[in-house]
Structures are given as C-alpha cells and as structure tokens.
Amino acid sequence: MKIALITENSQAAKNAIIHEALTDVAEPLGHQVFNYGMYSAEDVASLTYVMNGLLTGILLNSGAADFVVTGCGTGMGSMLACNAMPGVFCGLVIDPTDAFLFGQINDGNAISMPYAKGFGWAAELNLRDVYGKLFDGERGLGYPRERAEIMRTNRGILKDLKAASCQDMLTVLKTVDQDLLKAAIAGERFAEYFYANASDQEMAAYLKGITG
C-alpha cells in the first residue's frame, strides 16, 4: 500500500517525528511511505488544513496514494477538509483504539490526528501504536465480528451517498480556486512523488498544465 503523509503549517516542526514513527511501523509491513511535507516550519510551500484536504483528495482519487495520514492541531480541521473531497473517508484518530475501530468498522482511506492537543510525553509511542493498529493485518473485518456484514453494507451505502453528493475530483480541480490548488501542490517533492505514482492521467495532465 502507498501511504502518503501530509503535515500542515502549524505542526510542520513535528513532521520528522511523525514520519519516523510511520516509516518504522509501515515499511516493515511491506507498505511504502511518501512524505509530502511540510518538512519544517520554514518550508517555502506552506500547507493549511484546508490544503491538506485538497491534497488528500488529489492523491487518493488519482491513485498516487492508497491511504493518507494527515492532521493538524486538533485533527478536526484536516478531517473536515478531507471529508469534503470526493472518494475520501477520513477518521479522527487520537489513540490506538480509535485506529483499530476505524480500520475494522469504517475501513476508510485517511486519518487525521491531533499533533498539538494532547501531544506530549511519549507522543511518538502513541503514534507507533496507532500506525500498528491501522496497517498491520486486514482491515474491514468488523467489530464485533458478528456485525461485519451490516458494517460492510453501511460502508457501501456511505460510498454511494458520497458519490451522489460530490463532484468527481477532476471537476473539483477545475472549479476550485486555482491559487489554492497551486499552493496545495507546491511542495518540493510533490512532482517527484505524484507523477511517478498517479494512475489518473487526466488529473495528472491538468495539474501539470496549471503548474507549467
């Protein structure tokens, strides 16, 4: 699985801590991790939590990523922005129990975490435990197990509901504020990672077109 990490500006200084915990857990399990930044508070390209959501929509809908790990100070803003995007099902995850239940019941494709609220002593241990619950083993099995089928059915209904209520991602890219879009994909490694992994060539061509 291709896992993308996105960190917004208020928590950019913690990117290295988050990235290290994520790669230490996910890569031995056979997953690839792509760090889309921000990499530090001094980065030229600055991501807001709104841009986190837009970038998450781009990565998941294009096939450049299979799962996105993002967040902000409380995790709320990035979660809301992510869930505004078509095809994105983002959960607010604070601890390993949240991660386990989200993976087994909701089986979404993104999580948002708080990187300021409650982020204190041994926070990196919590990150590792969260990623372990998310990425080790099969997701979507249901909890409790006897409710697996109804949970699977509800996930399908939610997916259909979102498809009916959202525009497709290419339309989003064409109609969203273009300065906001350009800023969301201005990270120093975006082009390197995105164009090598995206399978939706229409989206890739459009983004190349607006960035020259």
PDB file of C-alpha atoms in Angstrom:
ATOM      1  CA  MET A   1       0.000   0.000   0.000  1.00  0.00           C
ATOM      2  CA  LYS A   2       1.176   3.533  -0.829  1.00  0.00           C
ATOM      3  CA  ILE A   3       0.792   5.713   2.267  1.00  0.00           C
ATOM      4  CA  ALA A   4       1.074   9.493   1.963  1.00  0.00           C
ATOM      5  CA  LEU A   5       1.981  11.722   4.897  1.00  0.00           C
ATOM      6  CA  ILE A   6       0.776  15.349   4.869  1.00  0.00           C
ATOM      7  CA  THR A   7       1.623  17.821   7.634  1.00  0.00           C
ATOM      8  CA  GLU A   8       0.145  21.339   7.819  1.00  0.00           C
ATOM      9  CA  ASN A   9       1.937  24.529   8.743  1.00  0.00           C
ATOM     10  CA  SER A  10       1.142  24.801  12.451  1.00  0.00           C
ATOM     11  CA  GLN A  11       2.594  21.349  13.113  1.00  0.00           C
ATOM     12  CA  ALA A  12       5.311  21.251  10.452  1.00  0.00           C
ATOM     13  CA  ALA A  13       8.101  21.123  13.036  1.00  0.00           C
ATOM     14  CA  LYS A  14       6.827  17.671  14.070  1.00  0.00           C
ATOM     15  CA  ASN A  15       6.983  16.195  10.577  1.00  0.00           C
ATOM     16  CA  ALA A  16      10.230  14.316  11.231  1.00  0.00           C
ATOM     17  CA  ILE A  17       8.824  12.703  14.400  1.00  0.00           C
ATOM     18  CA  ILE A  18       5.623  11.663  12.637  1.00  0.00           C
ATOM     19  CA  HIS A  19       7.463  10.430   9.549  1.00  0.00           C
ATOM     20  CA  GLU A  20       9.919   8.351  11.565  1.00  0.00           C
ATOM     21  CA  ALA A  21       7.141   6.650  13.539  1.00  0.00           C
ATOM     22  CA  LEU A  22       5.125   5.971  10.383  1.00  0.00           C
ATOM     23  CA  THR A  23       8.002   4.521   8.367  1.00  0.00           C
ATOM     24  CA  ASP A  24       9.291   2.443  11.290  1.00  0.00           C
ATOM     25  CA  VAL A  25       5.898   0.747  11.558  1.00  0.00           C
ATOM     26  CA  ALA A  26       4.607   0.690   7.982  1.00  0.00           C
ATOM     27  CA  GLU A  27       7.651  -0.165   5.887  1.00  0.00           C
ATOM     28  CA  PRO A  28       8.486  -3.477   7.637  1.00  0.00           C
ATOM     29  CA  LEU A  29       4.869  -4.466   6.907  1.00  0.00           C
ATOM     30  CA  GLY A  30       5.525  -4.007   3.171  1.00  0.00           C
ATOM     31  CA  HIS A  31       3.988  -0.551   2.721  1.00  0.00           C
ATOM     32  CA  GLN A  32       5.603   2.448   1.020  1.00  0.00           C
ATOM     33  CA  VAL A  33       5.570   5.846   2.720  1.00  0.00           C
ATOM     34  CA  PHE A  34       5.707   9.110   0.757  1.00  0.00           C
ATOM     35  CA  ASN A  35       6.289  12.256   2.798  1.00  0.00           C
ATOM     36  CA  TYR A  36       4.578  15.187   1.040  1.00  0.00           C
ATOM     37  CA  GLY A  37       5.568  17.661   3.770  1.00  0.00           C
ATOM     38  CA  MET A  38       5.569  20.178   5.182  1.00  0.00           C
ATOM     39  CA  TYR A  39       9.041  19.200   6.295  1.00  0.00           C
ATOM     40  CA  SER A  40       9.715  22.165   8.577  1.00  0.00           C
ATOM     41  CA  ALA A  41       8.101  25.386   9.710  1.00  0.00           C
ATOM     42  CA  GLU A  42      10.468  27.230   7.349  1.00  0.00           C
ATOM     43  CA  ASP A  43       9.289  25.499   4.153  1.00  0.00           C
ATOM     44  CA  VAL A  44       8.622  27.869   1.266  1.00  0.00           C
ATOM     45  CA  ALA A  45       5.472  25.920   0.365  1.00  0.00           C
ATOM     46  CA  SER A  46       3.027  26.244   3.253  1.00  0.00           C
ATOM     47  CA  LEU A  47       0.042  23.921   3.759  1.00  0.00           C
ATOM     48  CA  THR A  48      -3.075  24.902   5.688  1.00  0.00           C
ATOM     49  CA  TYR A  49      -5.505  22.277   6.968  1.00  0.00           C
ATOM     50  CA  VAL A  50      -7.798  23.170   4.056  1.00  0.00           C
ATOM     51  CA  MET A  51      -4.982  22.392   1.637  1.00  0.00           C
ATOM     52  CA  ASN A  52      -4.419  19.115   3.487  1.00  0.00           C
ATOM     53  CA  GLY A  53      -7.910  18.079   2.454  1.00  0.00           C
ATOM     54  CA  LEU A  54      -7.487  19.153  -1.155  1.00  0.00           C
ATOM     55  CA  LEU A  55      -4.125  17.402  -1.445  1.00  0.00           C
ATOM     56  CA  THR A  56      -5.602  14.270   0.154  1.00  0.00           C
ATOM     57  CA  GLY A  57      -8.369  14.266  -2.446  1.00  0.00           C
ATOM     58  CA  ILE A  58      -5.825  14.619  -5.239  1.00  0.00           C
ATOM     59  CA  LEU A  59      -3.595  11.798  -4.003  1.00  0.00           C
ATOM     60  CA  LEU A  60      -6.377   9.283  -3.311  1.00  0.00           C
ATOM     61  CA  ASN A  61      -8.500   9.950  -6.393  1.00  0.00           C
ATOM     62  CA  SER A  62      -5.510   9.902  -8.735  1.00  0.00           C
ATOM     63  CA  GLY A  63      -4.163   6.608  -7.401  1.00  0.00           C
ATOM     64  CA  ALA A  64      -0.941   8.282  -6.244  1.00  0.00           C
ATOM     65  CA  ALA A  65      -1.738   7.067  -2.718  1.00  0.00           C
ATOM     66  CA  ASP A  66      -3.914   4.337  -1.232  1.00  0.00           C
ATOM     67  CA  PHE A  67      -4.041   5.862   2.254  1.00  0.00           C
ATOM     68  CA  VAL A  68      -3.308   9.302   3.694  1.00  0.00           C
ATOM     69  CA  VAL A  69      -2.059  10.157   7.180  1.00  0.00           C
ATOM     70  CA  THR A  70      -2.621  13.812   8.000  1.00  0.00           C
ATOM     71  CA  GLY A  71      -3.659  16.045  10.863  1.00  0.00           C
ATOM     72  CA  CYS A  72      -3.426  19.480  12.438  1.00  0.00           C
ATOM     73  CA  GLY A  73      -3.502  20.946  15.940  1.00  0.00           C
ATOM     74  CA  THR A  74      -6.693  19.159  16.988  1.00  0.00           C
ATOM     75  CA  GLY A  75      -7.139  16.912  13.948  1.00  0.00           C
ATOM     76  CA  MET A  76     -10.617  18.326  13.414  1.00  0.00           C
ATOM     77  CA  GLY A  77      -9.888  20.813  10.641  1.00  0.00           C
ATOM     78  CA  SER A  78      -7.952  18.395   8.460  1.00  0.00           C
ATOM     79  CA  MET A  79     -10.618  15.724   8.968  1.00  0.00           C
ATOM     80  CA  LEU A  80     -13.368  18.113   7.847  1.00  0.00           C
ATOM     81  CA  ALA A  81     -11.378  19.274   4.828  1.00  0.00           C
ATOM     82  CA  CYS A  82     -10.565  15.689   3.817  1.00  0.00           C
ATOM     83  CA  ASN A  83     -14.189  14.602   4.074  1.00  0.00           C
ATOM     84  CA  ALA A  84     -15.217  17.482   1.808  1.00  0.00           C
ATOM     85  CA  MET A  85     -13.411  15.677  -1.031  1.00  0.00           C
ATOM     86  CA  PRO A  86     -14.977  13.002  -3.262  1.00  0.00           C
ATOM     87  CA  GLY A  87     -13.885   9.461  -2.500  1.00  0.00           C
ATOM     88  CA  VAL A  88     -12.200  10.379   0.786  1.00  0.00           C
ATOM     89  CA  PHE A  89     -13.334   8.764   4.047  1.00  0.00           C
ATOM     90  CA  CYS A  90     -11.267  10.270   6.839  1.00  0.00           C
ATOM     91  CA  GLY A  91     -11.491   9.428  10.521  1.00  0.00           C
ATOM     92  CA  LEU A  92     -10.347  11.435  13.518  1.00  0.00           C
ATOM     93  CA  VAL A  93      -7.891   9.153  15.286  1.00  0.00           C
ATOM     94  CA  ILE A  94      -6.443  10.044  18.672  1.00  0.00           C
ATOM     95  CA  ASP A  95      -5.329   6.707  20.123  1.00  0.00           C
ATOM     96  CA  PRO A  96      -4.806   3.053  19.119  1.00  0.00           C
ATOM     97  CA  THR A  97      -8.390   2.110  19.995  1.00  0.00           C
ATOM     98  CA  ASP A  98      -9.676   4.753  17.560  1.00  0.00           C
ATOM     99  CA  ALA A  99      -7.301   3.389  14.934  1.00  0.00           C
ATOM    100  CA  PHE A 100      -8.441  -0.200  15.430  1.00  0.00           C
ATOM    101  CA  LEU A 101     -12.154   0.635  15.360  1.00  0.00           C
ATOM    102  CA  PHE A 102     -11.797   2.947  12.355  1.00  0.00           C
ATOM    103  CA  GLY A 103      -9.902   0.286  10.441  1.00  0.00           C
ATOM    104  CA  GLN A 104     -12.274  -2.556  11.310  1.00  0.00           C
ATOM    105  CA  ILE A 105     -15.637  -0.752  11.212  1.00  0.00           C
ATOM    106  CA  ASN A 106     -15.248   2.160   8.790  1.00  0.00           C
ATOM    107  CA  ASP A 107     -12.302   0.927   6.706  1.00  0.00           C
ATOM    108  CA  GLY A 108     -11.645   4.440   5.412  1.00  0.00           C
ATOM    109  CA  ASN A 109      -8.701   5.676   3.382  1.00  0.00           C
ATOM    110  CA  ALA A 110      -7.394   8.560   5.516  1.00  0.00           C
ATOM    111  CA  ILE A 111      -6.884   9.534   9.130  1.00  0.00           C
ATOM    112  CA  SER A 112      -6.418  12.904  10.765  1.00  0.00           C
ATOM    113  CA  MET A 113      -4.595  13.146  14.086  1.00  0.00           C
ATOM    114  CA  PRO A 114      -4.105  15.904  16.680  1.00  0.00           C
ATOM    115  CA  TYR A 115      -0.468  16.954  16.748  1.00  0.00           C
ATOM    116  CA  ALA A 116      -0.831  19.762  19.325  1.00  0.00           C
ATOM    117  CA  LYS A 117      -3.769  18.815  21.576  1.00  0.00           C
ATOM    118  CA  GLY A 118      -2.605  16.030  23.876  1.00  0.00           C
ATOM    119  CA  PHE A 119       0.720  15.674  22.055  1.00  0.00           C
ATOM    120  CA  GLY A 120       3.110  15.457  24.986  1.00  0.00           C
ATOM    121  CA  TRP A 121       5.370  12.986  26.739  1.00  0.00           C
ATOM    122  CA  ALA A 122       5.652   9.646  24.844  1.00  0.00           C
ATOM    123  CA  ALA A 123       3.583  11.010  21.949  1.00  0.00           C
ATOM    124  CA  GLU A 124       5.803   9.128  19.499  1.00  0.00           C
ATOM    125  CA  LEU A 125       4.849   5.858  21.212  1.00  0.00           C
ATOM    126  CA  ASN A 126       1.187   6.645  20.689  1.00  0.00           C
ATOM    127  CA  LEU A 127       1.898   7.317  17.006  1.00  0.00           C
ATOM    128  CA  ARG A 128       3.608   3.954  16.576  1.00  0.00           C
ATOM    129  CA  ASP A 129       0.768   2.120  18.326  1.00  0.00           C
ATOM    130  CA  VAL A 130      -1.811   3.916  16.165  1.00  0.00           C
ATOM    131  CA  TYR A 131       0.003   3.013  12.942  1.00  0.00           C
ATOM    132  CA  GLY A 132       0.393  -0.569  14.097  1.00  0.00           C
ATOM    133  CA  LYS A 133      -3.360  -0.907  14.618  1.00  0.00           C
ATOM    134  CA  LEU A 134      -4.023   0.657  11.218  1.00  0.00           C
ATOM    135  CA  PHE A 135      -1.558  -1.063   8.946  1.00  0.00           C
ATOM    136  CA  ASP A 136      -0.828  -4.479  10.469  1.00  0.00           C
ATOM    137  CA  GLY A 137      -3.330  -7.073   9.305  1.00  0.00           C
ATOM    138  CA  GLU A 138      -6.550  -6.979   7.338  1.00  0.00           C
ATOM    139  CA  ARG A 139      -8.928  -4.075   7.781  1.00  0.00           C
ATOM    140  CA  GLY A 140     -12.704  -4.001   7.386  1.00  0.00           C
ATOM    141  CA  LEU A 141     -13.352  -7.241   9.258  1.00  0.00           C
ATOM    142  CA  GLY A 142     -15.890  -5.609  11.552  1.00  0.00           C
ATOM    143  CA  TYR A 143     -16.074  -5.181  15.300  1.00  0.00           C
ATOM    144  CA  PRO A 144     -17.652  -7.013  16.907  1.00  0.00           C
ATOM    145  CA  ARG A 145     -17.128  -9.647  14.215  1.00  0.00           C
ATOM    146  CA  GLU A 146     -20.751 -10.758  14.181  1.00  0.00           C
ATOM    147  CA  ARG A 147     -21.706  -7.309  12.863  1.00  0.00           C
ATOM    148  CA  ALA A 148     -19.221  -7.441   9.991  1.00  0.00           C
ATOM    149  CA  GLU A 149     -21.817  -7.831   7.250  1.00  0.00           C
ATOM    150  CA  ILE A 150     -24.018  -4.910   8.303  1.00  0.00           C
ATOM    151  CA  MET A 151     -20.905  -2.746   8.656  1.00  0.00           C
ATOM    152  CA  ARG A 152     -19.789  -3.724   5.157  1.00  0.00           C
ATOM    153  CA  THR A 153     -23.245  -2.879   3.831  1.00  0.00           C
ATOM    154  CA  ASN A 154     -23.257   0.513   5.516  1.00  0.00           C
ATOM    155  CA  ARG A 155     -19.808   1.331   4.109  1.00  0.00           C
ATOM    156  CA  GLY A 156     -21.165   0.671   0.639  1.00  0.00           C
ATOM    157  CA  ILE A 157     -24.213   2.852   1.264  1.00  0.00           C
ATOM    158  CA  LEU A 158     -21.992   5.668   2.534  1.00  0.00           C
ATOM    159  CA  LYS A 159     -19.758   5.355  -0.517  1.00  0.00           C
ATOM    160  CA  ASP A 160     -22.784   5.630  -2.816  1.00  0.00           C
ATOM    161  CA  LEU A 161     -24.119   8.581  -0.834  1.00  0.00           C
ATOM    162  CA  LYS A 162     -20.817  10.410  -1.126  1.00  0.00           C
ATOM    163  CA  ALA A 163     -20.635   9.726  -4.853  1.00  0.00           C
ATOM    164  CA  ALA A 164     -24.117  11.219  -5.249  1.00  0.00           C
ATOM    165  CA  SER A 165     -23.355  14.292  -3.162  1.00  0.00           C
ATOM    166  CA  CYS A 166     -19.873  15.125  -4.511  1.00  0.00           C
ATOM    167  CA  GLN A 167     -18.498  16.112  -7.889  1.00  0.00           C
ATOM    168  CA  ASP A 168     -15.738  13.999  -9.390  1.00  0.00           C
ATOM    169  CA  MET A 169     -12.207  15.046  -8.455  1.00  0.00           C
ATOM    170  CA  LEU A 170     -11.262  16.379 -11.890  1.00  0.00           C
ATOM    171  CA  THR A 171     -14.260  18.712 -11.772  1.00  0.00           C
ATOM    172  CA  VAL A 172     -13.185  19.790  -8.286  1.00  0.00           C
ATOM    173  CA  LEU A 173      -9.714  20.601  -9.599  1.00  0.00           C
ATOM    174  CA  LYS A 174     -11.142  22.691 -12.428  1.00  0.00           C
ATOM    175  CA  THR A 175     -13.623  24.625 -10.291  1.00  0.00           C
ATOM    176  CA  VAL A 176     -11.739  25.156  -7.021  1.00  0.00           C
ATOM    177  CA  ASP A 177      -9.828  28.398  -6.509  1.00  0.00           C
ATOM    178  CA  GLN A 178      -6.785  27.867  -8.712  1.00  0.00           C
ATOM    179  CA  ASP A 179      -4.417  29.752  -6.429  1.00  0.00           C
ATOM    180  CA  LEU A 180      -5.476  27.458  -3.566  1.00  0.00           C
ATOM    181  CA  LEU A 181      -4.893  24.437  -5.790  1.00  0.00           C
ATOM    182  CA  LYS A 182      -1.450  25.611  -6.885  1.00  0.00           C
ATOM    183  CA  ALA A 183      -0.475  26.229  -3.272  1.00  0.00           C
ATOM    184  CA  ALA A 184      -1.653  22.758  -2.242  1.00  0.00           C
ATOM    185  CA  ILE A 185       0.642  21.077  -4.773  1.00  0.00           C
ATOM    186  CA  ALA A 186       3.623  23.402  -4.358  1.00  0.00           C
ATOM    187  CA  GLY A 187       5.553  21.109  -2.009  1.00  0.00           C
ATOM    188  CA  GLU A 188       9.136  20.455  -3.020  1.00  0.00           C
ATOM    189  CA  ARG A 189       8.625  16.712  -3.546  1.00  0.00           C
ATOM    190  CA  PHE A 190       5.048  16.765  -4.903  1.00  0.00           C
ATOM    191  CA  ALA A 191       6.016  16.408  -8.550  1.00  0.00           C
ATOM    192  CA  GLU A 192       8.623  13.738  -7.795  1.00  0.00           C
ATOM    193  CA  TYR A 193       6.200  11.539  -5.876  1.00  0.00           C
ATOM    194  CA  PHE A 194       2.886  12.321  -7.539  1.00  0.00           C
ATOM    195  CA  TYR A 195       3.646  11.915 -11.235  1.00  0.00           C
ATOM    196  CA  ALA A 196       5.556   8.683 -10.643  1.00  0.00           C
ATOM    197  CA  ASN A 197       2.598   7.111  -8.838  1.00  0.00           C
ATOM    198  CA  ALA A 198      -0.614   8.652 -10.202  1.00  0.00           C
ATOM    199  CA  SER A 199      -2.697   6.384 -12.408  1.00  0.00           C
ATOM    200  CA  ASP A 200      -5.301   9.002 -13.421  1.00  0.00           C
ATOM    201  CA  GLN A 201      -3.655  10.651 -16.387  1.00  0.00           C
ATOM    202  CA  GLU A 202      -6.371  13.285 -16.843  1.00  0.00           C
ATOM    203  CA  MET A 203      -5.793  14.605 -13.355  1.00  0.00           C
ATOM    204  CA  ALA A 204      -2.024  14.456 -13.806  1.00  0.00           C
ATOM    205  CA  ALA A 205      -2.238  16.334 -17.102  1.00  0.00           C
ATOM    206  CA  TYR A 206      -4.431  19.036 -15.605  1.00  0.00           C
ATOM    207  CA  LEU A 207      -2.085  19.597 -12.675  1.00  0.00           C
ATOM    208  CA  LYS A 208       0.921  19.732 -14.999  1.00  0.00           C
ATOM    209  CA  GLY A 209      -0.936  22.279 -17.083  1.00  0.00           C
ATOM    210  CA  ILE A 210      -1.587  24.708 -14.244  1.00  0.00           C
ATOM    211  CA  THR A 211       1.955  24.478 -12.919  1.00  0.00           C
ATOM    212  CA  GLY A 212       3.608  24.989 -16.288  1.00  0.00           C
TER     213      GLY A 212
END
